[in-house]
Coordinates of C-alpha atoms in Angstrom, one line a residue:
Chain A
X1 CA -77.1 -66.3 -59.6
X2 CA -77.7 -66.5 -63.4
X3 CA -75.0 -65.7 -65.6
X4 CA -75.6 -63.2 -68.1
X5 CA -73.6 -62.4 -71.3
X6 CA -71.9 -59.0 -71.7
X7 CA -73.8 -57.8 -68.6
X8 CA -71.5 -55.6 -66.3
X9 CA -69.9 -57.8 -63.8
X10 CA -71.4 -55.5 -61.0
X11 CA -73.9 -52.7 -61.1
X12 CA -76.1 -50.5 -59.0
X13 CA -79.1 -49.5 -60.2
X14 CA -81.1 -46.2 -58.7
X15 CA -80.0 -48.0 -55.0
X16 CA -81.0 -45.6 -52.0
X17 CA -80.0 -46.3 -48.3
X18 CA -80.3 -43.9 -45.0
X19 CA -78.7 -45.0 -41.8
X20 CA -80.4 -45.5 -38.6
X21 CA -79.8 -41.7 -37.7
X22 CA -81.4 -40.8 -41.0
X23 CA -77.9 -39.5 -42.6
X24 CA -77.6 -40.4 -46.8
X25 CA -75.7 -43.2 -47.5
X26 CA -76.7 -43.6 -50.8
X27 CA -79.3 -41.5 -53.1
X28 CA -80.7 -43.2 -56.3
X29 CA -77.1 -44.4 -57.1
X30 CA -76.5 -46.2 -60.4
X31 CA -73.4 -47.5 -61.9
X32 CA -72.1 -50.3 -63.7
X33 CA -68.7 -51.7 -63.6
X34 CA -67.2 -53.8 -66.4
X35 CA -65.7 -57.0 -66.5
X36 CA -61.9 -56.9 -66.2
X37 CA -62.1 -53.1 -65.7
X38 CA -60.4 -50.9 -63.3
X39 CA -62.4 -48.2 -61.9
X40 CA -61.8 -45.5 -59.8
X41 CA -64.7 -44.0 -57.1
X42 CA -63.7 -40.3 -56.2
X43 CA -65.8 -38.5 -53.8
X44 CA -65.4 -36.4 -50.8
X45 CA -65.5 -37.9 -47.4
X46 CA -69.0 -38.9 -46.7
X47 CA -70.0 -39.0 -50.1
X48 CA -71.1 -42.4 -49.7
X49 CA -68.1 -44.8 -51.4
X50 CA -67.9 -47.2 -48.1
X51 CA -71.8 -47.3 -48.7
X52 CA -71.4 -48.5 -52.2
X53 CA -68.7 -50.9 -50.9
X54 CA -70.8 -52.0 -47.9
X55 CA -73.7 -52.6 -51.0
X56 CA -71.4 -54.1 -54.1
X57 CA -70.2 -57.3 -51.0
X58 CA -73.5 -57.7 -50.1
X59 CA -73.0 -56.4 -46.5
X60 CA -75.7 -53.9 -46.4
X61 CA -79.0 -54.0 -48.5
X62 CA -80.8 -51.3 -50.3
X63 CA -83.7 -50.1 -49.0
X64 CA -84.6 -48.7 -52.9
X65 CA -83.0 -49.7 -56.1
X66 CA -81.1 -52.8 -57.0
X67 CA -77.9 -54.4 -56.8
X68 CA -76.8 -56.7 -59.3
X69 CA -74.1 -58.9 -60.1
X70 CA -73.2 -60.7 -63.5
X71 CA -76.0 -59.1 -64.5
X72 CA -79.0 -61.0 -61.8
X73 CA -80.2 -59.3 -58.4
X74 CA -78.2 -60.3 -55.9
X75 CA -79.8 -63.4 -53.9
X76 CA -79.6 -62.1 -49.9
X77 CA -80.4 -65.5 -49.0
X78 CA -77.7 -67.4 -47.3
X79 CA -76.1 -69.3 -49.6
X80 CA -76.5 -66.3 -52.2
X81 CA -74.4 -63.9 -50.1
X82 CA -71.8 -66.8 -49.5
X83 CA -71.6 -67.4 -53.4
X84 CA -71.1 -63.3 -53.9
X85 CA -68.6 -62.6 -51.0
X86 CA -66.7 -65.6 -52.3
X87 CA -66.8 -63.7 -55.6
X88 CA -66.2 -60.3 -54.6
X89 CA -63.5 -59.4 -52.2
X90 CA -63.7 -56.2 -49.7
X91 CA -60.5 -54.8 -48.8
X92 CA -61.4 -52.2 -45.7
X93 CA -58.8 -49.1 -45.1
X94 CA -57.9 -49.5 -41.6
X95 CA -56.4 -53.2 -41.6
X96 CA -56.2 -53.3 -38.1
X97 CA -60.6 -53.3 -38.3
X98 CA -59.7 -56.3 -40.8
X99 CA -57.2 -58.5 -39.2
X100 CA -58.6 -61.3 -36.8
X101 CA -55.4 -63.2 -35.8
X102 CA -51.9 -62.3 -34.8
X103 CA -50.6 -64.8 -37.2
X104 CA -50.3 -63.8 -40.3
X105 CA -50.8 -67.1 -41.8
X106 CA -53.6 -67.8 -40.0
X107 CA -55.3 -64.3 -41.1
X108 CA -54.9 -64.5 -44.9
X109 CA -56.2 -68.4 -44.3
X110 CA -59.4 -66.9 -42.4
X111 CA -61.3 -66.6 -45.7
X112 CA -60.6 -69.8 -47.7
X113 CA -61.4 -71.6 -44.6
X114 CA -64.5 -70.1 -44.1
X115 CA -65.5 -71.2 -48.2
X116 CA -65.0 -75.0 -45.9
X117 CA -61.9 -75.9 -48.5
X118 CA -59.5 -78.1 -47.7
X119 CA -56.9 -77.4 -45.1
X120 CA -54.2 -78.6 -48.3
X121 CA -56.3 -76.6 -50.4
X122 CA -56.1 -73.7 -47.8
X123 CA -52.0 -73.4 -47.7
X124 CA -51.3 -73.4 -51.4
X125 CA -53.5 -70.3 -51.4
X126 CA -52.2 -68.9 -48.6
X127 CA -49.0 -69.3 -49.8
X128 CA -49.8 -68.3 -53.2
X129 CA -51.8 -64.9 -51.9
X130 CA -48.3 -64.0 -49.6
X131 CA -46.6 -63.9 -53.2
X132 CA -48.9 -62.5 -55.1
X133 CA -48.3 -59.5 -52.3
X134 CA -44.3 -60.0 -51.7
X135 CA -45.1 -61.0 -48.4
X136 CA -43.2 -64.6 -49.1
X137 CA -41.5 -65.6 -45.6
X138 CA -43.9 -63.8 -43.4
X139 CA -46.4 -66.7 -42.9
X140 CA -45.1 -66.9 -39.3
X141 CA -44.3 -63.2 -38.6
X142 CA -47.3 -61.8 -36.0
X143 CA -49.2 -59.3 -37.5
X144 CA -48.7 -56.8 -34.9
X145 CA -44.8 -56.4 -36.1
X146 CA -45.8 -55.5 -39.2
X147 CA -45.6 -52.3 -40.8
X148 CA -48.8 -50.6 -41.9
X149 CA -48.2 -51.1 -45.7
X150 CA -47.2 -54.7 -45.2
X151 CA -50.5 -55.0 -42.8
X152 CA -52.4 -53.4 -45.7
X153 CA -50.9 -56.3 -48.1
X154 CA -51.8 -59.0 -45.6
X155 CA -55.5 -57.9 -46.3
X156 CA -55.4 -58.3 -49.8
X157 CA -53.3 -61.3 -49.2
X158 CA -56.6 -62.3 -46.9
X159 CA -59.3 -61.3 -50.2
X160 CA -56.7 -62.9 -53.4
X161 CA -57.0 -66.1 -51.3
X162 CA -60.6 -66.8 -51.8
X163 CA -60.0 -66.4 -55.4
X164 CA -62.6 -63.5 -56.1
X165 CA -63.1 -62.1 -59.4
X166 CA -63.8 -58.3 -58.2
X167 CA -61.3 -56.7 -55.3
X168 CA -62.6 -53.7 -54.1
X169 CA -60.0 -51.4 -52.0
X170 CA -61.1 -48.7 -50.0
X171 CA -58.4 -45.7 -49.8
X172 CA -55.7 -48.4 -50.4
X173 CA -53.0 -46.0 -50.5
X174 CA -53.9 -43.7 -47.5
X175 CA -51.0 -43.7 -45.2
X176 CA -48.6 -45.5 -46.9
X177 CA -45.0 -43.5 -48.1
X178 CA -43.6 -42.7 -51.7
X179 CA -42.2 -46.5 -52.4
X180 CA -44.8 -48.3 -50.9
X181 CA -47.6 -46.9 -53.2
X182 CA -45.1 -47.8 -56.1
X183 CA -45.0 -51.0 -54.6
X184 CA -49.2 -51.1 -54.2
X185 CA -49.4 -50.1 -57.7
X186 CA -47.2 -53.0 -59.1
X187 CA -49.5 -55.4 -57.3
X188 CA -52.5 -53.6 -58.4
X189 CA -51.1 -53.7 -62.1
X190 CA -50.1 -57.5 -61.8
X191 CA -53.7 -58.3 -60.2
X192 CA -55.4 -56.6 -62.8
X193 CA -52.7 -58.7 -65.5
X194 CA -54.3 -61.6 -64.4
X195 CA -58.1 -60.7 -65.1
X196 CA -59.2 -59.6 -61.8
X197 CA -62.0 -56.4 -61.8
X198 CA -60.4 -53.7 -59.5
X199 CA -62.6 -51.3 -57.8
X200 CA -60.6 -48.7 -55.9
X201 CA -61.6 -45.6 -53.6
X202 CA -59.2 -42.8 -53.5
X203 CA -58.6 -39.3 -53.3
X204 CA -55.2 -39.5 -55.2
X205 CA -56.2 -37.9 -58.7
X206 CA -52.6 -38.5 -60.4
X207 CA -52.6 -41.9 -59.4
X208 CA -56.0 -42.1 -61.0
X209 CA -55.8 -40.7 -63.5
X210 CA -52.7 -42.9 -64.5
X211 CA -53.7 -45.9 -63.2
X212 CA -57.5 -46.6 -64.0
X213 CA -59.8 -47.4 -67.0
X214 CA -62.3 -45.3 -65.6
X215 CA -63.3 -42.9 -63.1
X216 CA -66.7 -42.0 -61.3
X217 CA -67.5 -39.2 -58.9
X218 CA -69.7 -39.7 -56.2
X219 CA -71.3 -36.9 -54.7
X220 CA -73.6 -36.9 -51.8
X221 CA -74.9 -40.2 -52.6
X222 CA -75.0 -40.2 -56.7
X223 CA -73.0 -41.0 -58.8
X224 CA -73.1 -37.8 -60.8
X225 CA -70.5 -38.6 -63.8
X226 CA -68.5 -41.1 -64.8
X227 CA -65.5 -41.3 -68.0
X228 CA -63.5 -42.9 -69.3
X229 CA -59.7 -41.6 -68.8
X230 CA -59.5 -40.2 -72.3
X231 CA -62.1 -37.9 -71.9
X232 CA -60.8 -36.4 -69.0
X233 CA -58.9 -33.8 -70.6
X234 CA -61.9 -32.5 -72.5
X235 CA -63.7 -32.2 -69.2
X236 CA -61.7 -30.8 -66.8
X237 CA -63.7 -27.7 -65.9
X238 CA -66.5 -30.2 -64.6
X239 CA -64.4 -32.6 -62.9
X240 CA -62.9 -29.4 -60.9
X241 CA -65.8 -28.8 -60.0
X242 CA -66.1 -31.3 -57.5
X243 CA -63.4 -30.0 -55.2
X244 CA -61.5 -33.6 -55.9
X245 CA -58.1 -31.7 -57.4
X246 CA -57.5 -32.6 -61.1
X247 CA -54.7 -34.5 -62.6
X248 CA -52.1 -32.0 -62.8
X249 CA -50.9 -34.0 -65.9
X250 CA -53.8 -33.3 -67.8
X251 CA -53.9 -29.4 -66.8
X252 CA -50.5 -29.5 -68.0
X253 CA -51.1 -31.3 -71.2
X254 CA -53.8 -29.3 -72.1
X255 CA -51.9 -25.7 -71.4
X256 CA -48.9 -27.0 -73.7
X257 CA -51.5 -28.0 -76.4
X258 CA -53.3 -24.5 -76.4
X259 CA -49.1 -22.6 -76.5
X260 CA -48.8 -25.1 -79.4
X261 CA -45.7 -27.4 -77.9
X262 CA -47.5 -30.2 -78.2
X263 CA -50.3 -31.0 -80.6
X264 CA -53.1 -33.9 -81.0
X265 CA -50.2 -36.8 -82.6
X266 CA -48.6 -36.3 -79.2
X267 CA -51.8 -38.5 -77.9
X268 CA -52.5 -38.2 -73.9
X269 CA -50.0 -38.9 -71.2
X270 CA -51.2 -40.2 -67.8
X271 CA -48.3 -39.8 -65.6
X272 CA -45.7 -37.0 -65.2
X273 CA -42.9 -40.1 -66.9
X274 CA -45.0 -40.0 -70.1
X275 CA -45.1 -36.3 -70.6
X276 CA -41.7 -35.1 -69.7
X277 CA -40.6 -39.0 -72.2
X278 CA -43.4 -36.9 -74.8
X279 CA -41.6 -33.5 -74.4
X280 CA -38.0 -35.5 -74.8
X281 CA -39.5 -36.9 -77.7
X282 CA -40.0 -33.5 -79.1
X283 CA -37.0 -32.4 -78.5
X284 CA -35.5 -35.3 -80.2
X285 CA -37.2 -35.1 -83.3
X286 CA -35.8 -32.4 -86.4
Chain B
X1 CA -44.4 -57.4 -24.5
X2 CA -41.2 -59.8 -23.1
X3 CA -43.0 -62.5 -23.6
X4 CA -44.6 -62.3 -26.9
X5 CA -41.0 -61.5 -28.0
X6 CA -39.6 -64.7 -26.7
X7 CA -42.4 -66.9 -27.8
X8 CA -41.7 -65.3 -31.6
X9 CA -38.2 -65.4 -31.4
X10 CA -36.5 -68.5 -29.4
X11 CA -34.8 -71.3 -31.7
X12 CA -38.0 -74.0 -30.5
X13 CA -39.8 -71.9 -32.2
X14 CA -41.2 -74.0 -34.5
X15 CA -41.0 -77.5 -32.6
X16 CA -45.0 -78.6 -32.7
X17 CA -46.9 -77.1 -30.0
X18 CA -48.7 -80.4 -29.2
X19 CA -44.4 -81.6 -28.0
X20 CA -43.9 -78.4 -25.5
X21 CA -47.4 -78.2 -24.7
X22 CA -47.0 -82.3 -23.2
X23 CA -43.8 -81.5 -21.8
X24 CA -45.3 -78.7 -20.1
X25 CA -48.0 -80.7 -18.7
X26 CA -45.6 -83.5 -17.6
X27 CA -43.6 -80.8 -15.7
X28 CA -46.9 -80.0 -13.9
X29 CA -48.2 -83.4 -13.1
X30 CA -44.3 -84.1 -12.1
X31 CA -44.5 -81.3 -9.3
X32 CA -47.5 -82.8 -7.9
X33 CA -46.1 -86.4 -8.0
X34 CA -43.0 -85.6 -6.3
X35 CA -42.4 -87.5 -2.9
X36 CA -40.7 -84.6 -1.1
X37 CA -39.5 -80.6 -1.4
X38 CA -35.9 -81.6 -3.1
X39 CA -37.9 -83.6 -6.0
X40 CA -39.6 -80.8 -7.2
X41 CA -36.5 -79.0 -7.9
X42 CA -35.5 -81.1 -10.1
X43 CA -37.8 -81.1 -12.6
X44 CA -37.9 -77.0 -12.1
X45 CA -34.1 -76.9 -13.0
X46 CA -35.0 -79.3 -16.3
X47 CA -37.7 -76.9 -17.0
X48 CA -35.2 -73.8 -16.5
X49 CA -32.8 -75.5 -18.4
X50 CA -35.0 -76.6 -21.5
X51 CA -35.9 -72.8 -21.8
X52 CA -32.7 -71.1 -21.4
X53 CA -30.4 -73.9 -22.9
X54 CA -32.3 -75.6 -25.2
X55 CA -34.7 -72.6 -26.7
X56 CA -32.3 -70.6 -26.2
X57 CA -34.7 -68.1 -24.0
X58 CA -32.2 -65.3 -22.7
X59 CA -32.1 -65.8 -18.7
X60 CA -32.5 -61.9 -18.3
X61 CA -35.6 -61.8 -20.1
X62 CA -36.5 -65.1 -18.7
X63 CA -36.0 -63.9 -15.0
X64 CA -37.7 -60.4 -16.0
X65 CA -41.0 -62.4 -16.3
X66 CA -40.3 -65.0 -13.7
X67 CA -40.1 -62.1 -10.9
X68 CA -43.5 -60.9 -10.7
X69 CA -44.8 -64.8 -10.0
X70 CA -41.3 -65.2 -7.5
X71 CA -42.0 -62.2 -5.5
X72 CA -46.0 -63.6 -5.3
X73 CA -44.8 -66.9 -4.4
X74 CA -41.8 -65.8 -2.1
X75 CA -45.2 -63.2 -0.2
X76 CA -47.0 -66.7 -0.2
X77 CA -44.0 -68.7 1.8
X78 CA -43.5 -65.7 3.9
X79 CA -47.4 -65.3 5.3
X80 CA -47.7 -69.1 6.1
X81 CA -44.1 -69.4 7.3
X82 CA -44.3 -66.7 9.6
X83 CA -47.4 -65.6 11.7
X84 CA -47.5 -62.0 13.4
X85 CA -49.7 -61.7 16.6
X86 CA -50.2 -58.4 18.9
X87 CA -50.2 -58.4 22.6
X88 CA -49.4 -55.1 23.6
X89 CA -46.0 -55.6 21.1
X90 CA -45.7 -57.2 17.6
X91 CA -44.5 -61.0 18.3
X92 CA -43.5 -63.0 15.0
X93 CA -44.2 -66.7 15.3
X94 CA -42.1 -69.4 13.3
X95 CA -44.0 -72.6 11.7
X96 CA -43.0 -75.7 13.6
X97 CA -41.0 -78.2 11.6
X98 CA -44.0 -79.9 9.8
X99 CA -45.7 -76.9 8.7
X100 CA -42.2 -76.3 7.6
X101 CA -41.8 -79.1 5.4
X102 CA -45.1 -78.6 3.8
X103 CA -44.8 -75.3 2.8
X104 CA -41.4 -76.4 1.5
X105 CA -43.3 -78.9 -0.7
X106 CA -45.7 -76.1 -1.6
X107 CA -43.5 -74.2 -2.8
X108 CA -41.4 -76.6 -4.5
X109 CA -44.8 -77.4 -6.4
X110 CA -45.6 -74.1 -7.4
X111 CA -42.0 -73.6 -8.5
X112 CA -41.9 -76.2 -11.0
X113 CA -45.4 -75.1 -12.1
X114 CA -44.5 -72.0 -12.9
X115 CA -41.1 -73.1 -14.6
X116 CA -43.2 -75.5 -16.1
X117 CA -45.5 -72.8 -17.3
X118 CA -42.8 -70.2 -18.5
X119 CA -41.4 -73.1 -20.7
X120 CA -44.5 -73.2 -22.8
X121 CA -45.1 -69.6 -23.1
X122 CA -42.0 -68.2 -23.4
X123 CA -41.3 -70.9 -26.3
X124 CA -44.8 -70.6 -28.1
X125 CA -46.6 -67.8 -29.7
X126 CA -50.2 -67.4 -28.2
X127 CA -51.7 -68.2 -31.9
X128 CA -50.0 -71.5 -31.7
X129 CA -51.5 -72.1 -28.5
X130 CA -54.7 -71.1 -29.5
X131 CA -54.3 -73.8 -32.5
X132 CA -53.5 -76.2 -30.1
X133 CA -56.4 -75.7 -28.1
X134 CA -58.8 -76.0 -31.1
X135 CA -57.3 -79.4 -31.6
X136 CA -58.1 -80.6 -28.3
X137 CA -61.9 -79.3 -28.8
X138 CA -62.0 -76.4 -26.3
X139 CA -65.5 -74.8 -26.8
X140 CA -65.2 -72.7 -30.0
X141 CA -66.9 -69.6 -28.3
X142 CA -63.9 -69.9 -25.2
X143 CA -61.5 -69.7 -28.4
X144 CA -62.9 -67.1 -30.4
X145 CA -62.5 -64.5 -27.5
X146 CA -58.9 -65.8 -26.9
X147 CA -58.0 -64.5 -30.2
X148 CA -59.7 -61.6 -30.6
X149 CA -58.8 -60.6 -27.6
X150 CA -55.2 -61.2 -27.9
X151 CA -54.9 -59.2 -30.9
X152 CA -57.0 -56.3 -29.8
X153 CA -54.5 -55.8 -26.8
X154 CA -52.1 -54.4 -29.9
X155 CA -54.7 -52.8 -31.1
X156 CA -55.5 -50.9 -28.4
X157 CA -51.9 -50.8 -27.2
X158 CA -51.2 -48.7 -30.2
X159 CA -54.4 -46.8 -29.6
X160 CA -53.4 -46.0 -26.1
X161 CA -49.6 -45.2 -27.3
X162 CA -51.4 -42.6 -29.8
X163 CA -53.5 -40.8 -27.5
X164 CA -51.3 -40.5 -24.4
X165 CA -49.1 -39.0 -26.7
X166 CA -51.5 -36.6 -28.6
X167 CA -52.5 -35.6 -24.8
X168 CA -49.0 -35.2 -23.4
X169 CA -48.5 -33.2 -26.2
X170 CA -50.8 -30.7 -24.8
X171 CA -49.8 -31.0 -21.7
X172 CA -52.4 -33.5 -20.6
X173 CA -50.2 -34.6 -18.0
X174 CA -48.9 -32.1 -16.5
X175 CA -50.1 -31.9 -13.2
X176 CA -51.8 -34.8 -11.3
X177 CA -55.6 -33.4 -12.1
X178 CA -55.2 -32.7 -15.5
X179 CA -53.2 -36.4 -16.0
X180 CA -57.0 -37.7 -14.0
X181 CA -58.7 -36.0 -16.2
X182 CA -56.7 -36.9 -19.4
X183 CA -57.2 -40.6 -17.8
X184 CA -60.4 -40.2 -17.9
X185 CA -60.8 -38.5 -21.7
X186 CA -58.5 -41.8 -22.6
X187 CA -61.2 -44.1 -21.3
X188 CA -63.8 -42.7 -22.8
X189 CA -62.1 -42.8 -26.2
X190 CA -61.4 -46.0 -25.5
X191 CA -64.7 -47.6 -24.9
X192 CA -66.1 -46.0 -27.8
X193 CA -63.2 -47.1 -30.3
X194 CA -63.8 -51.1 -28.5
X195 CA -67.5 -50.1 -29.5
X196 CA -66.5 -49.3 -33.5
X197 CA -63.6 -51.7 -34.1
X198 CA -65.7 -54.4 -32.7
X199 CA -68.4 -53.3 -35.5
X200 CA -65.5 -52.9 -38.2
X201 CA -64.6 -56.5 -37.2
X202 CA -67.7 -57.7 -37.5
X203 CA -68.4 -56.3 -41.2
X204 CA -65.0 -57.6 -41.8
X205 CA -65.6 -60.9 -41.4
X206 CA -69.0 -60.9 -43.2
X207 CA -67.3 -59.2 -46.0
X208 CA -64.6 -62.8 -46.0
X209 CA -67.8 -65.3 -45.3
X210 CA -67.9 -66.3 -41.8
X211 CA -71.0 -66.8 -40.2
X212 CA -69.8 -68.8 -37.0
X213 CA -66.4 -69.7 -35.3
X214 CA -63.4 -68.3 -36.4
X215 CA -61.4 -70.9 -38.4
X216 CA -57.8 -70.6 -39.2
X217 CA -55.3 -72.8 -40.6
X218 CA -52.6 -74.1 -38.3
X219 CA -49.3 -73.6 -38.3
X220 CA -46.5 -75.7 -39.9
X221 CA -44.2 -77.4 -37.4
X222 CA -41.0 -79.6 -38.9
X223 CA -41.4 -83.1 -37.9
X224 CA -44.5 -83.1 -35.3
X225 CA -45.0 -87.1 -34.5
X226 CA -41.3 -87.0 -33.3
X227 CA -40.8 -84.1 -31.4
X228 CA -44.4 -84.9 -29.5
X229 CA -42.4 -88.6 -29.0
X230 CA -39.3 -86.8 -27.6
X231 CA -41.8 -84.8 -25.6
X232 CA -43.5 -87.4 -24.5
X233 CA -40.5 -89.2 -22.6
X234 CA -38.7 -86.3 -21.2
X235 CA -42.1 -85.6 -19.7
X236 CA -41.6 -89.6 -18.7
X237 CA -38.3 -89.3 -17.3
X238 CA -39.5 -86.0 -15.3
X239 CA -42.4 -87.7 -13.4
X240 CA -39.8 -90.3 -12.9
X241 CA -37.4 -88.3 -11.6
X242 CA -40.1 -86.7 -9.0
X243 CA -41.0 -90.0 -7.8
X244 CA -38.1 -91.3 -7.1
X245 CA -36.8 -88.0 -5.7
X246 CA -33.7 -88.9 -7.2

């Protein structure tokens, strides 16, 4: 794969596929996602973001349109895919479809040892992907014991050891409580800290809207719009129109700007925290 | 799940596979080396011993999944011990004195096998001896169903748990036709979920860059050269012990 300046680390350009029983996986998709970014995929279920996932690691192929990373087409040849999956990590939603072993050492070592590195090699990084998750100490647990959220970490655990720049997570918070998705969003925010490119599915709009650089909707197989979080509040009318929900923060914001509480200098908070610290602030001031 | 909980949680937990794997063997070599009935108990009471003393095995849970293999045996020495024949009224027939003595030797043998056996299962998770296997060069294919298949019975343990559940809940199993027919809604699920989660698996593992055998890496076991040393002449000292009868 040639390396090309400034491209998009990962993009999608017009890319159709239909499944065997002629359902839409994808429709003339095209999207580009930036290095170092964190982007968000909304869409209703079946809307086609496992599709894009299953496309973006190489796994399935378009039948129209191209796939591209670092700018090149991606090389389907053997050693291309090899060099791509090794690059971009896919983190599935069910972790029991992802976990091979009963050892949890031996799963998050399943990847680096199939990029044939060195067994030494192969326990720093498991050791270092159990930290990276706060799963230090459970190298020897069975994976069967484990909780769902800590399963769910094992699996990233399994993608952070093969060092990829780009983790893509589908529904990485579905099923998991209050404090573990606090938990997933620290590990998220410290992945991100250290320059990896975060792709995420969801259908959590706060978190979303708090958490990422950018959003794009998918809708039957398109992607029919993509912003940036700033322009969110400007746009809400469209992005209710989807049916996804919209961040409640930014209805809120926007009804206190129109009564005149708050006003442009206030800027835009993304969480509930930063508007109720922006209405204290208020307050506070003479 | 007795087992499995042992294997995770007794204190030889993480003495190198390769050590109770040989001592296992010895045990089982020991029982076929022994000159008469009385040396084979021996080395089953080491065995015994090793697990419940020295791992640390609680004997409840260690007789809760001896039983199943006693009772078998116990049937065994029962059917060859004793003959039934009908003329007109049942008529039980004793084994002469020989036949005696060799089914005491068989079952001596099969006793320290299966002590033998329960020490290296109940003190070694099934990954480990998975590991250990692939160092010894079993046929990659062999091992590749081992684990899979040993971590889809939790898989589909939990799926099994869910839907019993879901179907008890409507009274599924209420009376015995509706539990055969909730039996039979259950296997169906079943056999399609094997059907998806084997094709999840499969993307999953393309999506992490295998194209062959499923490598891990091995555990890491606290002085290994040693304890397979240790292992190695306690496994001596049993086939001794058999031999000698002492």
């Amino acid at each position: 794969m040639i390396m090309t300046a400034n491209a998009p680390i990962l993009a999608l350009h017009e890319v159709a596929f239909r499944y065997p029983d002629g359902s839409v996986g994808l429709d003339g998709c095209s999207l580009a996602i930036e290095r170092g970014s964190r982007t968000a995929i909304l869409g209703l279920n079946g809307a086609g973001k496992t599709t894009m996932f299953l496309h973006l690691n190489g796994i399935l192929r378009p039948q129209s349109g191209t796939v591209l990373y670092d700018g090149a087409p991606l090389d389907y040849g053997r050693h291309g895919l090899h060099k791509l999956r090794s690059r971009v990590g896919l983190v599935f939603q069910n972790p029991d479809s992802q976990l091979f072993s009963a050892s949890v050492r031996e799963d998050v070592s399943f990847g680096p040892m199939n990029l044939g590195l060195d067994a030494q090699v192969v326990r720093e990084r498991v050791s270092a992907g159990l930290d990276a998750v706060g799963l230090t100490g459970y190298a020897d647990k069975p994976v069967h014991n484990l909780s769902f959220g800590q399963k769910k970490r094992v699996c990233i655990a399994g993608v952070l050891t093969m060092q990829p720049d780009v983790i893509i997570l589908d529904e990485p918070m579905a099923g998991l409580d209050i404090a573990m998705q606090a938990e997933f969003t620290r590990i998220l925010d410290r992945l991100h800290a250290e320059g990896l490119t975060i792709i995420i599915a969801t259908h959590d709009i706060d978190f979303t809207y708090h958490w990422a650089d950018t959003i794009t909707i998918l809708a039957k197989g398109q992607c029919d719009a993509t912003w940036e979080i700033p322009q969110i509040p400007a746009a809400l009318d469209r992005f209710a129109s989807y049916g996804l929900g919209i961040p409640h923060v930014a209805e809120l914001h926007n009804t206190l700007m129109k009564l005149g509480v708050l006003d442009n200098g206030t800027g835009y908070p993304r969480s509930h925290q930063e508007l109720v610290d922006c209405l204290n602030g208020l307050h506070a001031s003479p | 799940m007795l087992i499995e909980q042992c294997a995770y949680s007794n204190s030889w937990r993480l003495v190198s596979p390769a050590a109770k794997g040989l001592f296992a063997a010895c045990g089982i070599v020991a029982a076929f080396l022994a000159t008469s009935p009385r040396a084979t108990i021996i080395p089953a009471g080491i065995m015994l011993a090793a697990t419940v003393l020295g791992a640390r095995v609680p004997l409840r849970h260690y007789l809760k999944v001896a039983l199943p293999e006693l009772v078998f045996l116990a049937m065994g020495v029962a059917t060859l011990a004793v003959s039934v024949s009908w003329d007109g009224h049942i008529r039980f027939h004793m084994a002469g004195q020989p036949e005696l003595h060799n089914i005491a030797r068989i079952c001596g043998r099969s006793l320290c096998s299966i002590t033998s056996l329960l020490f290296f299962c109940l003190t070694t998770p099934m990954s480990d001896i998975i590991a250990l296997l692939r160092r010894l060069g079993f046929p990659e294919v062999f091992l590749d169903i081992m684990t899979l298949g040993y971590r889809t019975i939790f898989v589909f343990l939990e799926a099994i748990h869910d839907t019993t559940t879901a179907q008890a809940a409507r009274l599924g199993y209420a009376t015995p036709r509706l539990a055969m027919r909730s039996l039979g809604i259950l296997t169906a699920n079943l056999t399609m979920q094997v059907w998806q989660r084997s094709h999840a698996l499969h993307l999953a593992a393309l999506a992490r860059n295998n194209d062959g055998p499923l490598r891990f890496l091995g555990g890491e076991f606290r002085h290994p050269e040693r304890n397979v040393c240790v292992a190695a002449i306690g496994g001596c000292l049993l086939m001794v012990l058999a031999l000698t009868g002492i």
